[in-house]
Amino acid sequence: MKKLQKIFFTATLMIAAVCLVFVSCTKEGAVGPAGANGKDGVNGLNGVNGVDGLNGKDANSSCRVCHTVANFDTKIAEYHLSKHYLGTSSSRNTKFCARCHTSEGFQEIQGSGQFTVTNDMPNATRINCQTCHKHTGFDFESGDTLSQVLFTNKPVYLNYNKNLTATDFGKMSNLCVNCHQIRGKTALVYSDTTLTPKVLNAAFDQLPYFPFTLSTNNDLDTVQYRAGRSFAVHDGNQSNLFAGINGYEYAGVTYVRTWAHTGFSCTTCHMNTYNATDKTGGHTLIVNKAQCTACHGGDKLTPVQTSISAKLVELGNLLTARKVFKKTTSGTGVVSYSALNTHDFNGKLYITPLPSDSTKTYAASSSMNTVSTSTGLVVYGNILKYAKDADWALRIGRPWTYGELGAAYNYGYINSELSIGVHNYKYALKLLQSSIDWLNAHPVSKK
Ligand code: HEC
Ligand code: HEC
Ligand code: HEC
Ligand code: HEC
Ligand code: HEC
Ligand code: HEC
């Protein structure tokens, strides 16, 4: 049966391909159902038939809506301006990264239905035409043309939901959401220089996934934020913010999830009409903002981004005052915040103020994973090192409450999302404001 299908598919392709070559095929057009497509005349490839705008019903012209050299050249040129092409992250080609960072990895998980690829992929390539495109049908007369050439448009099993439930973001967005989502668990592999035998390749447990079930995790329950653990969303949570989901939501607060453009797809904005002047839109995936301004009658984005940036600073400073975050100002004046661990790797509480026993040492990671320049693979380089605590004066000296962890997570959720609130202004603002309100309502003294 499989084989038959394959032969049939090949035959269809061949007939269609033949039609692309021989002008005489266009005569068959008369049999097909009427179509809106009169583009033959425009692309000039069709000689005598060029004037015949009515002759737009057959396989020839239905394929040529897309399949002209000029159209593909345009797409290639636009794609060359996108970060999928320009970015360097296809070197993230190991088991836990390849599904989102390489073309072959993405294709493998789509075929296998697994959430990671089976092996490291040293020769994998960057995201390209074949990552996003595959013909799933040839019935272009009956509508839904574009989804027939996308690699997938199936609802997505979100990592955040432990890959248990499929969420439908809409046919055009599902493709993107496979990768542009909260990353979820990856393997952290540590070596311990002091233990014998050395604990090599030992995986480490992560913080529990959000969302916490509030019946078991109250905002005031305590939690350790151990060295090595991570609650980072990994810069890819655009789909989560767009849908208004997976932030830390405080008990008793109402969160609005929908907004003016909830009905849009990722492509409505990121693949809008190509603008040759500033090289945005189309397959560049850079938003052509001129199209937004025309409809908004002005710039709606800057006010959104300005107010979200201000709220981020307010929250960052509150968390710093509480000793949840540490604030760093670079030589050039750039301010950044990082979360300070409450416990060391092995679960020992960082004590503050400095204990009189100044020989106390704590276990933390001393080096990071790197990408090998010769093999292109990630080399696990996390090594545990025991040292005195240089940050003792900045530490909170107790476990966090979930309310504090939630506020720190919400800061990261918006800060890493990269649109600065544009993808869902209402939800973004509410996440930040409810975090600020909770911290103010639970001052450290009354915690
Ligand atoms: C809506 C646009 C569109 C239409 C209509 C369309 N194609 Fe395609 N086709 C594509 C895209 C996009 C690709 C992938 C490009 C790539 O891989 O470089 C593709 C790839 C192909 C391939 C390469 C093999 C594959 O499956 O990847 C063949 C053959 C093909 N198309 C034939 C056809 C034929 C025959 C028709 C008409 C029956 C047709 N296409 C109609 C967009 C379209
Ligand atoms: C196979 C996974 C994958 C798919 C599918 C995918 N992306 Fe991406 N996208 C990435 C990765 C990985 C990057 C970062 C690339 C880099 O920096 O090397 C990225 C980068 C981007 C960027 C640039 C971000 C920046 O910081 O400038 C935009 C915009 C984008 N993608 C939008 C989309 C849209 C829209 C779709 C769907 C039409 C999509 N992506 C589909 C993985 C994917
Ligand atoms: C669920 C999909 C997903 C997985 C799995 C994933 N990433 Fe990413 N990653 C992304 C997306 C999407 C971006 C791009 C964010 C952007 O620029 O908009 C990204 C960005 C990055 C960047 C920044 C790239 C740049 O040019 O700024 C690095 C570095 C990175 N990822 C490393 C990794 C590593 C290492 C792993 C495996 C341990 C991994 N990623 C696994 C989706 C993923
Ligand atoms: C990040 C995913 C992604 C990549 C990479 C990508 N495309 Fe597309 N492509 C899409 C999506 C999504 C659409 C549908 C766009 C829409 O709805 O407006 C599309 C539409 C198309 C179409 C049909 C629409 C038209 O205007 O003709 C063609 C042809 C096409 N792509 C060719 C290519 C080629 C060639 C490449 C490689 C240079 C490529 N695409 C790379 C996602 C992608
Ligand atoms: C309402 C229009 C709109 C929709 C819908 C939309 N985006 Fe965006 N997106 C934007 C704007 C505007 C920015 C900010 C770009 C800037 O400031 O230059 C942005 C930023 C981004 C970025 C950060 C990189 C960059 O270009 O600055 C990524 C990645 C991204 N979007 C992916 C997506 C994905 C994936 C979806 C679908 C889940 C999506 N977007 C839906 C408008 C949109
Ligand atoms: C068809 C018209 C139309 C287009 C095109 C359009 N928008 Fe909008 N946009 C609206 C309307 C209507 C609102 C809601 C106004 C309100 O509620 O005050 C809105 C609101 C917004 C908001 C929320 C601002 C606020 O103050 O609440 C953002 C962000 C936004 N649009 C982004 C975009 C981006 C990015 C684009 C371009 C890719 C875009 N829009 C294109 C009609 C449009």
XYZ file of C-alpha atoms and ligand atoms in Angstrom:
705
model
C 0.000 0.000 0.000
C 2.812 2.365 0.978
C 4.571 1.480 -2.242
C 1.470 2.096 -4.349
C 1.054 5.479 -2.803
C 4.620 6.262 -3.555
C 4.275 5.280 -7.195
C 1.143 7.341 -7.458
C 2.869 10.280 -5.856
C 5.853 9.985 -8.178
C 3.548 9.732 -11.187
C 1.687 12.842 -10.117
C 4.921 14.695 -9.750
C 6.094 13.520 -13.148
C 2.910 14.537 -14.905
C 3.042 17.868 -13.208
C 6.703 18.255 -13.998
C 6.112 17.435 -17.623
C 3.439 20.078 -17.674
C 5.903 22.604 -16.362
C 8.095 21.949 -19.401
C 5.694 21.608 -22.318
C 3.498 24.472 -23.346
C 1.037 22.076 -24.937
C -0.087 20.892 -21.533
C -1.856 24.153 -20.951
C -4.572 22.949 -23.315
C -5.664 20.532 -20.617
C -6.654 23.539 -18.592
C -10.052 23.617 -20.141
C -11.104 20.525 -18.175
C -10.252 21.831 -14.739
C -12.632 23.728 -12.479
C -12.547 27.504 -12.755
C -9.752 29.171 -10.776
C -8.876 32.706 -9.840
C -5.409 32.291 -11.178
C -4.477 34.299 -14.253
C -0.801 34.714 -13.539
C 0.534 32.955 -16.655
C 0.439 36.164 -18.611
C 2.418 38.060 -16.042
C 5.403 35.821 -15.677
C 5.987 35.846 -19.403
C 7.278 32.286 -19.450
C 4.375 31.063 -21.416
C 4.983 32.678 -24.808
C 1.866 32.484 -26.918
C -0.337 31.832 -23.967
C 0.908 34.893 -22.168
C -2.110 36.985 -23.055
C -4.533 34.255 -22.196
C -5.416 35.303 -18.675
C -8.461 33.045 -18.657
C -6.411 29.943 -18.990
C -5.612 29.677 -15.276
C -7.202 26.461 -14.141
C -4.849 23.659 -14.985
C -2.010 22.039 -13.063
C 0.461 24.164 -14.972
C -0.765 27.463 -13.672
C -1.729 26.198 -10.253
C 1.852 25.105 -9.709
C 3.253 28.261 -11.200
C 1.589 30.443 -8.625
C 4.646 29.479 -6.656
C 6.979 27.632 -8.989
C 8.622 30.281 -11.096
C 12.324 30.911 -11.016
C 11.686 34.559 -10.239
C 9.483 33.751 -7.262
C 11.935 31.249 -5.802
C 14.866 33.636 -6.369
C 12.931 36.292 -4.465
C 12.270 33.917 -1.591
C 15.905 32.860 -1.433
C 17.095 36.483 -1.385
C 14.657 37.333 1.419
C 15.557 34.217 3.401
C 19.203 35.297 3.197
C 18.243 38.348 5.287
C 16.631 36.273 8.051
C 18.324 35.189 11.248
C 17.513 31.566 10.442
C 20.113 31.978 7.710
C 22.421 34.563 9.319
C 22.437 33.191 12.868
C 25.152 30.858 14.071
C 23.133 28.686 16.409
C 22.989 25.608 14.142
C 26.107 24.550 16.046
C 23.662 23.598 18.796
C 23.345 20.208 17.195
C 23.464 17.829 20.112
C 20.659 15.613 21.270
C 18.821 18.227 23.299
C 19.299 21.154 20.973
C 19.141 19.829 17.404
C 15.334 19.661 17.274
C 15.111 23.455 17.240
C 18.503 24.551 16.029
C 18.995 22.388 12.938
C 17.013 21.409 9.864
C 17.690 17.682 10.142
C 16.852 17.655 13.847
C 13.533 19.341 13.226
C 12.681 16.913 10.430
C 13.619 13.931 12.582
C 11.347 14.829 15.494
C 8.485 15.626 13.140
C 8.818 12.135 11.692
C 9.496 10.238 14.907
C 7.073 12.073 17.160
C 9.813 12.160 19.821
C 10.851 15.297 21.664
C 14.568 14.978 21.162
C 16.580 13.428 18.363
C 18.167 10.051 18.956
C 21.770 11.116 18.467
C 24.009 14.125 18.236
C 24.052 15.503 14.684
C 27.489 16.902 13.924
C 26.718 17.393 10.236
C 23.323 18.976 10.647
C 22.585 22.157 8.728
C 20.923 25.457 9.511
C 17.201 26.131 9.114
C 16.444 26.335 5.381
C 13.633 25.959 2.814
C 13.211 22.240 3.557
C 12.907 22.822 7.309
C 9.687 24.722 6.814
C 8.483 23.307 3.490
C 7.300 19.939 2.285
C 4.504 19.186 -0.139
C 1.753 17.432 1.741
C -0.709 17.614 -1.147
C -1.230 18.819 -4.682
C -4.899 19.740 -4.601
C -4.272 23.430 -4.970
C -7.651 24.129 -6.566
C -9.606 23.484 -3.398
C -8.148 26.224 -1.217
C -5.790 25.937 1.779
C -2.917 26.225 -0.664
C -0.204 27.398 1.698
C -0.669 24.848 4.448
C -0.107 22.163 1.785
C 3.485 23.282 1.390
C 4.378 23.633 5.069
C 6.377 20.896 6.753
C 3.824 20.696 9.530
C 0.770 22.566 10.704
C -0.264 20.156 13.431
C -1.002 21.370 16.994
C 2.137 21.424 19.120
C 3.014 19.390 22.212
C 4.559 22.121 24.345
C 7.679 21.269 26.352
C 6.261 23.371 29.139
C 3.359 20.959 29.429
C 5.845 18.093 29.624
C 4.836 17.334 26.028
C 1.571 15.827 27.197
C -1.086 18.019 25.572
C -1.290 19.388 22.058
C -2.030 23.110 21.793
C -3.363 24.563 18.550
C -1.877 27.963 17.695
C -3.431 27.945 14.219
C -2.219 26.396 10.990
C 0.319 29.065 10.070
C 1.770 29.427 13.580
C 2.117 25.780 14.604
C 5.172 25.398 12.371
C 6.993 28.201 14.187
C 5.760 27.247 17.676
C 7.519 23.881 17.503
C 10.726 25.838 18.070
C 9.607 29.228 19.386
C 8.418 27.950 22.742
C 9.763 27.597 26.284
C 12.545 25.089 25.989
C 11.950 22.846 28.938
C 14.347 20.352 30.353
C 17.762 19.728 28.872
C 20.516 17.534 30.155
C 22.947 19.155 32.462
C 25.945 16.976 32.833
C 28.355 17.598 35.665
C 31.705 16.326 36.729
C 32.846 16.570 40.299
C 36.553 17.167 40.748
C 36.669 16.183 44.379
C 34.641 13.007 44.562
C 36.130 9.566 44.019
C 35.107 8.012 41.770
C 34.313 11.184 39.831
C 30.625 11.588 39.103
C 30.894 11.856 35.363
C 27.920 12.345 33.080
C 25.522 12.562 35.959
C 22.300 14.256 34.967
C 20.901 16.811 37.362
C 17.315 17.466 38.290
C 15.804 20.792 37.272
C 13.363 22.965 39.114
C 9.809 21.763 38.722
C 8.165 22.947 35.562
C 5.817 25.844 35.635
C 2.901 26.064 36.022
C 2.920 24.935 39.604
C -0.344 23.515 40.689
C -1.441 26.024 43.256
C -3.300 23.428 45.296
C 0.040 21.949 46.275
C 2.276 24.967 45.741
C 1.104 28.043 47.533
C 2.745 31.430 46.830
C 4.187 31.253 50.368
C 5.558 27.708 50.152
C 9.326 27.614 50.138
C 11.677 26.433 47.422
C 15.436 26.063 47.026
C 17.076 27.722 44.080
C 20.174 25.570 43.927
C 23.312 26.288 41.943
C 23.022 24.517 38.602
C 19.246 24.637 38.498
C 17.528 26.767 35.945
C 14.119 28.256 35.416
C 15.122 30.139 32.265
C 12.711 30.184 29.330
C 15.543 30.276 26.758
C 14.620 33.221 24.513
C 12.074 31.186 22.556
C 8.880 31.819 24.507
C 7.276 34.059 21.864
C 4.376 31.655 21.346
C 3.726 31.370 25.079
C 3.496 35.130 25.531
C 1.479 35.566 22.343
C -1.128 33.125 23.712
C -0.928 34.600 27.229
C 0.087 31.370 28.936
C 2.800 29.895 31.165
C 3.754 32.957 33.177
C 3.780 32.585 36.976
C 0.245 33.500 37.926
C -0.441 34.542 41.534
C -3.343 33.104 43.440
C -6.407 35.334 43.311
C -5.259 37.487 40.367
C -7.171 37.526 37.073
C -5.052 37.409 33.930
C -6.375 38.545 30.539
C -4.978 36.360 27.759
C -6.481 37.725 24.579
C -5.669 41.030 22.930
C -6.237 42.969 19.707
C -4.237 40.555 17.532
C -4.958 37.185 19.104
C -6.459 36.110 15.779
C -3.199 36.815 13.918
C -0.612 34.173 13.044
C 3.131 34.600 13.516
C 3.262 35.038 9.750
C 0.673 37.853 9.675
C 3.313 40.141 11.156
C 6.634 38.383 10.507
C 5.920 37.538 6.864
C 3.860 40.575 5.919
C 4.381 42.316 2.555
C 8.033 42.599 1.600
C 9.356 46.138 1.728
C 12.286 46.532 -0.685
C 13.377 49.844 0.837
C 14.175 48.663 4.357
C 14.354 44.963 3.463
C 11.674 43.802 5.885
C 8.649 41.538 5.534
C 8.264 38.367 3.447
C 10.802 35.621 4.036
C 13.142 37.975 5.958
C 10.828 37.303 8.951
C 11.571 40.853 10.097
C 8.316 42.708 10.721
C 7.564 45.325 8.034
C 6.464 47.967 10.505
C 5.229 50.393 7.854
C 2.227 48.106 7.518
C 1.428 48.396 11.206
C 1.725 52.165 11.287
C -0.621 52.575 8.347
C -3.389 50.722 10.158
C -2.685 52.104 13.638
C -2.481 55.652 12.365
C 0.802 56.036 14.242
C 3.379 54.147 16.258
C 1.745 51.847 18.803
C 4.847 49.772 19.407
C 7.208 52.272 21.017
C 4.788 53.177 23.857
C 4.261 49.456 24.574
C 7.993 48.722 24.629
C 8.751 51.833 26.722
C 6.269 50.949 29.434
C 7.283 47.281 29.555
C 10.966 48.254 29.798
C 10.170 50.570 32.705
C 8.235 47.825 34.532
C 11.126 45.422 34.022
C 13.496 47.899 35.695
C 11.061 48.420 38.571
C 10.720 44.677 39.140
C 14.469 44.083 38.746
C 15.222 46.701 41.401
C 12.625 45.316 43.803
C 14.081 41.832 43.475
C 17.578 43.226 44.016
C 16.507 45.046 47.172
C 15.123 41.737 48.404
C 18.360 39.897 47.613
C 16.679 37.628 45.095
C 18.554 39.300 42.229
C 22.011 40.741 41.920
C 22.358 43.904 39.855
C 25.405 44.383 37.668
C 26.388 47.501 35.769
C 28.842 46.953 32.956
C 31.710 49.279 32.065
C 29.531 50.842 29.379
C 26.705 51.402 31.844
C 24.466 48.515 30.768
C 22.479 47.234 33.740
C 21.608 43.558 34.053
C 20.085 41.395 36.760
C 20.798 37.802 37.642
C 19.139 35.503 40.145
C 21.237 34.553 43.167
C 21.170 30.957 44.311
C 19.825 30.211 47.751
C 21.630 26.855 48.067
C 24.736 25.363 46.566
C 24.683 22.489 44.081
C 24.371 19.902 46.820
C 21.611 21.712 48.691
C 23.692 23.460 51.361
C 22.223 26.843 52.339
C 24.378 29.863 51.563
C 24.692 31.516 54.929
C 24.643 35.253 55.374
C 26.108 37.185 57.084
C 29.460 35.564 56.590
C 29.810 32.712 59.064
C 32.643 32.995 61.501
C 33.826 29.729 60.047
C 35.340 31.454 57.047
C 36.666 28.187 55.659
C 33.143 27.140 54.623
C 33.025 26.193 50.966
C 30.143 25.682 48.591
C 29.763 23.629 45.410
C 29.070 25.481 42.177
C 29.704 25.053 38.505
C 33.088 26.433 37.556
C 33.023 26.137 33.771
C 30.417 26.031 31.058
C 29.503 23.789 28.139
C 31.305 24.874 24.998
C 30.990 24.198 21.290
C 33.968 22.354 19.823
C 35.440 24.180 16.858
C 36.638 20.940 15.276
C 33.541 18.731 15.626
C 30.903 21.430 16.025
C 29.382 19.525 18.951
C 28.607 20.784 22.409
C 31.272 19.609 24.816
C 29.853 19.147 28.290
C 32.152 21.147 30.489
C 30.248 21.723 33.699
C 32.569 20.959 36.550
C 31.761 21.266 40.226
C 34.191 23.326 42.189
C 34.190 24.015 45.927
C 34.960 27.571 46.920
C 34.255 30.227 49.509
C 31.243 32.370 48.787
C 32.225 35.693 47.236
C 28.599 36.882 47.105
C 27.752 36.195 50.755
C 26.805 39.806 51.469
C 24.240 39.766 48.641
C 22.563 36.459 49.543
C 19.114 36.154 51.006
C 20.210 33.468 53.486
C 16.997 31.433 53.354
C 14.975 29.520 50.748
C 12.749 31.569 48.451
C 8.998 31.568 48.591
C 7.234 30.539 45.399
C 5.991 34.126 45.200
C 9.616 35.264 44.942
C 10.559 32.546 42.503
C 7.490 33.473 40.436
C 8.500 37.137 40.344
C 12.042 36.198 39.281
C 10.639 33.843 36.644
C 8.248 36.484 35.315
C 11.142 38.910 34.995
C 13.015 36.343 32.898
C 9.916 35.389 30.933
C 9.450 38.954 29.646
C 13.128 39.853 29.448
C 14.056 36.789 27.356
C 11.049 36.969 25.119
C 12.641 39.696 22.986
C 9.522 41.476 21.688
C 9.464 43.690 24.836
C 5.785 43.096 25.379
C 4.575 43.511 21.789
C 3.402 39.899 21.514
C 0.801 40.395 24.226
C 0.969 43.744 25.947
C -1.864 43.015 28.362
C -0.522 39.705 29.632
C 3.074 40.987 29.787
C 2.071 44.008 31.837
C -0.094 41.933 34.162
C 2.689 39.420 34.816
C 5.093 42.200 35.775
C 2.570 44.258 37.745
C 1.218 41.282 39.705
C 4.803 40.318 40.617
C 5.535 43.853 41.813
C 2.269 43.969 43.762
C 2.919 40.615 45.420
C 6.433 41.616 46.504
C 5.126 44.899 47.926
C 2.328 43.119 49.768
C 4.795 40.638 51.269
C 7.715 42.689 52.540
C 10.658 40.632 53.756
C 9.898 41.412 57.381
C 6.398 39.964 57.118
C 7.240 37.160 54.747
C 1.736 27.512 -2.494
C 2.963 27.409 -3.221
C 3.214 26.154 -4.036
C 2.393 25.593 -4.964
C 1.019 26.053 -5.419
C 3.098 24.432 -5.474
N 4.300 24.302 -4.851
Fe 5.686 22.849 -5.157
N 6.861 23.635 -3.693
C 6.557 24.782 -3.011
C 7.591 25.007 -2.028
C 7.640 26.175 -1.043
C 8.505 23.960 -2.173
C 9.748 23.696 -1.340
C 10.870 24.497 -1.889
C 12.183 23.858 -1.622
O 12.238 22.761 -1.094
O 13.169 24.480 -1.984
C 8.023 23.109 -3.242
C 8.661 21.944 -3.694
C 8.220 21.202 -4.776
C 8.896 20.049 -5.314
C 10.179 19.466 -4.766
C 9.880 18.206 -3.979
C 9.275 18.449 -2.632
O 8.194 17.870 -2.358
O 9.837 19.191 -1.828
C 8.167 19.612 -6.373
C 8.480 18.433 -7.292
C 7.015 20.459 -6.487
N 7.074 21.428 -5.509
C 6.040 20.316 -7.443
C 4.865 21.061 -7.469
C 3.794 20.808 -8.380
C 3.800 19.739 -9.435
C 2.826 21.720 -8.089
C 1.441 21.865 -8.732
C 0.626 20.684 -8.660
C 3.302 22.544 -7.015
N 4.544 22.108 -6.636
C 2.603 23.591 -6.464
C 5.492 25.608 -3.172
C 4.417 25.352 -3.972
C 13.371 24.494 13.435
C 13.037 25.454 14.462
C 12.454 26.779 14.034
C 11.343 27.005 13.264
C 10.425 25.970 12.611
C 11.179 28.424 13.200
N 12.187 29.041 13.898
Fe 12.516 31.019 14.033
N 14.289 30.692 14.959
C 14.743 29.469 15.368
C 16.061 29.622 15.937
C 16.916 28.500 16.510
C 16.395 30.997 15.827
C 17.705 31.652 16.248
C 18.664 31.469 15.113
C 20.055 31.940 15.446
O 20.213 32.931 16.161
O 21.001 31.276 14.968
C 15.248 31.637 15.206
C 15.172 32.991 14.931
C 14.007 33.622 14.517
C 13.832 35.064 14.413
C 14.899 36.104 14.653
C 15.049 36.357 16.110
C 16.050 37.433 16.433
O 16.557 37.402 17.592
O 16.326 38.298 15.602
C 12.533 35.289 14.041
C 11.865 36.643 13.845
C 11.912 33.999 13.858
N 12.838 33.013 14.151
C 10.588 33.806 13.481
C 10.081 32.578 13.064
C 8.799 32.394 12.429
C 7.800 33.502 12.149
C 8.677 31.065 12.137
C 7.549 30.351 11.441
C 7.182 30.840 10.109
C 9.884 30.412 12.624
N 10.707 31.356 13.168
C 10.139 29.053 12.538
C 14.076 28.272 15.245
C 12.974 28.070 14.435
C 12.324 24.214 21.950
C 13.299 24.703 20.998
C 14.733 24.927 21.429
C 15.596 24.020 22.024
C 15.309 22.581 22.420
C 16.851 24.708 22.168
N 16.757 25.988 21.688
Fe 18.224 27.400 21.706
N 16.930 28.749 20.892
C 15.650 28.476 20.451
C 15.107 29.637 19.808
C 13.726 29.745 19.167
C 16.094 30.646 19.882
C 16.063 32.011 19.251
C 15.563 33.083 20.086
C 15.608 34.354 19.275
O 16.701 34.806 18.881
O 14.543 34.873 19.030
C 17.235 30.052 20.573
C 18.431 30.718 20.858
C 19.567 30.127 21.340
C 20.825 30.794 21.494
C 21.101 32.253 21.157
C 21.412 32.354 19.681
C 21.700 33.747 19.223
O 22.182 33.863 18.081
O 21.409 34.701 19.936
C 21.721 29.864 21.985
C 23.169 30.076 22.308
C 20.987 28.616 22.138
N 19.688 28.815 21.735
C 21.536 27.437 22.611
C 20.827 26.248 22.783
C 21.398 25.037 23.313
C 22.855 24.865 23.712
C 20.400 24.109 23.343
C 20.453 22.665 23.834
C 20.930 22.478 25.191
C 19.198 24.747 22.837
N 19.509 26.046 22.509
C 17.977 24.116 22.720
C 14.977 27.287 20.598
C 15.484 26.144 21.208
C 10.862 29.695 8.799
C 10.112 28.889 7.871
C 10.304 29.112 6.383
C 11.474 29.059 5.678
C 12.880 28.840 6.205
C 11.111 29.210 4.287
N 9.761 29.396 4.180
Fe 8.713 29.671 2.460
N 7.010 29.950 3.527
C 6.893 29.804 4.894
C 5.539 30.096 5.294
C 4.989 30.058 6.728
C 4.830 30.429 4.116
C 3.393 30.899 4.024
C 3.466 32.424 4.111
C 2.159 33.143 4.244
O 1.206 32.640 4.777
O 2.136 34.301 3.797
C 5.782 30.290 3.022
C 5.478 30.473 1.697
C 6.329 30.165 0.628
C 5.955 30.140 -0.753
C 4.546 30.356 -1.312
C 4.034 31.747 -1.206
C 4.532 32.670 -2.267
O 4.509 33.866 -1.972
O 4.935 32.255 -3.332
C 7.072 29.823 -1.472
C 7.184 29.687 -2.954
C 8.144 29.656 -0.530
N 7.669 29.866 0.753
C 9.435 29.305 -0.877
C 10.479 29.221 0.038
C 11.868 29.010 -0.333
C 12.362 28.825 -1.738
C 12.589 28.984 0.816
C 14.096 28.869 1.003
C 14.866 29.952 0.398
C 11.647 29.174 1.904
N 10.394 29.326 1.404
C 12.018 29.182 3.232
C 7.889 29.450 5.761
C 9.236 29.335 5.433
C 1.054 41.586 15.998
C 2.192 41.246 15.203
C 3.068 40.091 15.632
C 2.703 38.777 15.784
C 1.327 38.163 15.560
C 3.898 38.062 16.168
N 4.951 38.920 16.249
Fe 6.846 38.460 16.752
N 7.312 40.414 16.875
C 6.501 41.455 16.455
C 7.192 42.703 16.684
C 6.676 44.092 16.333
C 8.420 42.383 17.282
C 9.516 43.332 17.750
C 10.450 43.551 16.620
C 11.183 44.822 16.736
O 11.029 45.550 17.708
O 11.907 45.087 15.767
C 8.475 40.931 17.366
C 9.567 40.208 17.848
C 9.731 38.840 17.667
C 10.941 38.086 17.922
C 12.216 38.664 18.492
C 13.207 38.979 17.457
C 13.026 40.241 16.766
O 12.725 40.198 15.550
O 13.195 41.306 17.399
C 10.702 36.776 17.588
C 11.674 35.616 17.661
C 9.314 36.696 17.176
N 8.777 37.963 17.232
C 8.659 35.529 16.809
C 7.263 35.428 16.712
C 6.532 34.181 16.697
C 7.148 32.809 16.732
C 5.200 34.514 16.615
C 4.011 33.575 16.668
C 3.849 32.810 17.877
C 5.110 35.966 16.564
N 6.378 36.474 16.655
C 3.938 36.693 16.426
C 5.240 41.337 15.932
C 4.486 40.181 15.942
C -6.047 45.777 10.369
C -5.488 46.865 11.122
C -4.252 46.555 11.941
C -3.035 46.122 11.487
C -2.601 45.792 10.067
C -2.195 46.057 12.648
N -2.881 46.413 13.769
Fe -2.162 46.402 15.675
N -3.926 47.072 16.363
C -5.064 47.278 15.591
C -6.165 47.623 16.471
C -7.594 47.922 16.034
C -5.653 47.604 17.779
C -6.422 47.844 19.067
C -6.424 49.266 19.401
C -6.918 49.456 20.787
O -7.507 48.550 21.360
O -6.689 50.537 21.296
C -4.261 47.274 17.672
C -3.404 47.173 18.768
C -2.086 46.756 18.700
C -1.200 46.640 19.821
C -1.561 46.901 21.270
C -1.305 48.346 21.543
C -2.074 48.834 22.706
O -1.876 50.023 23.018
O -2.861 48.107 23.318
C -0.007 46.195 19.347
C 1.253 45.894 20.159
C -0.149 46.044 17.926
N -1.410 46.396 17.557
C 0.862 45.569 17.106
C 0.749 45.509 15.722
C 1.845 45.191 14.843
C 3.254 44.847 15.267
C 1.359 45.265 13.572
C 2.106 45.111 12.280
C 2.790 43.851 12.025
C -0.046 45.586 13.661
N -0.370 45.725 14.980
C -0.859 45.677 12.573
C -5.158 47.153 14.239
C -4.145 46.739 13.390
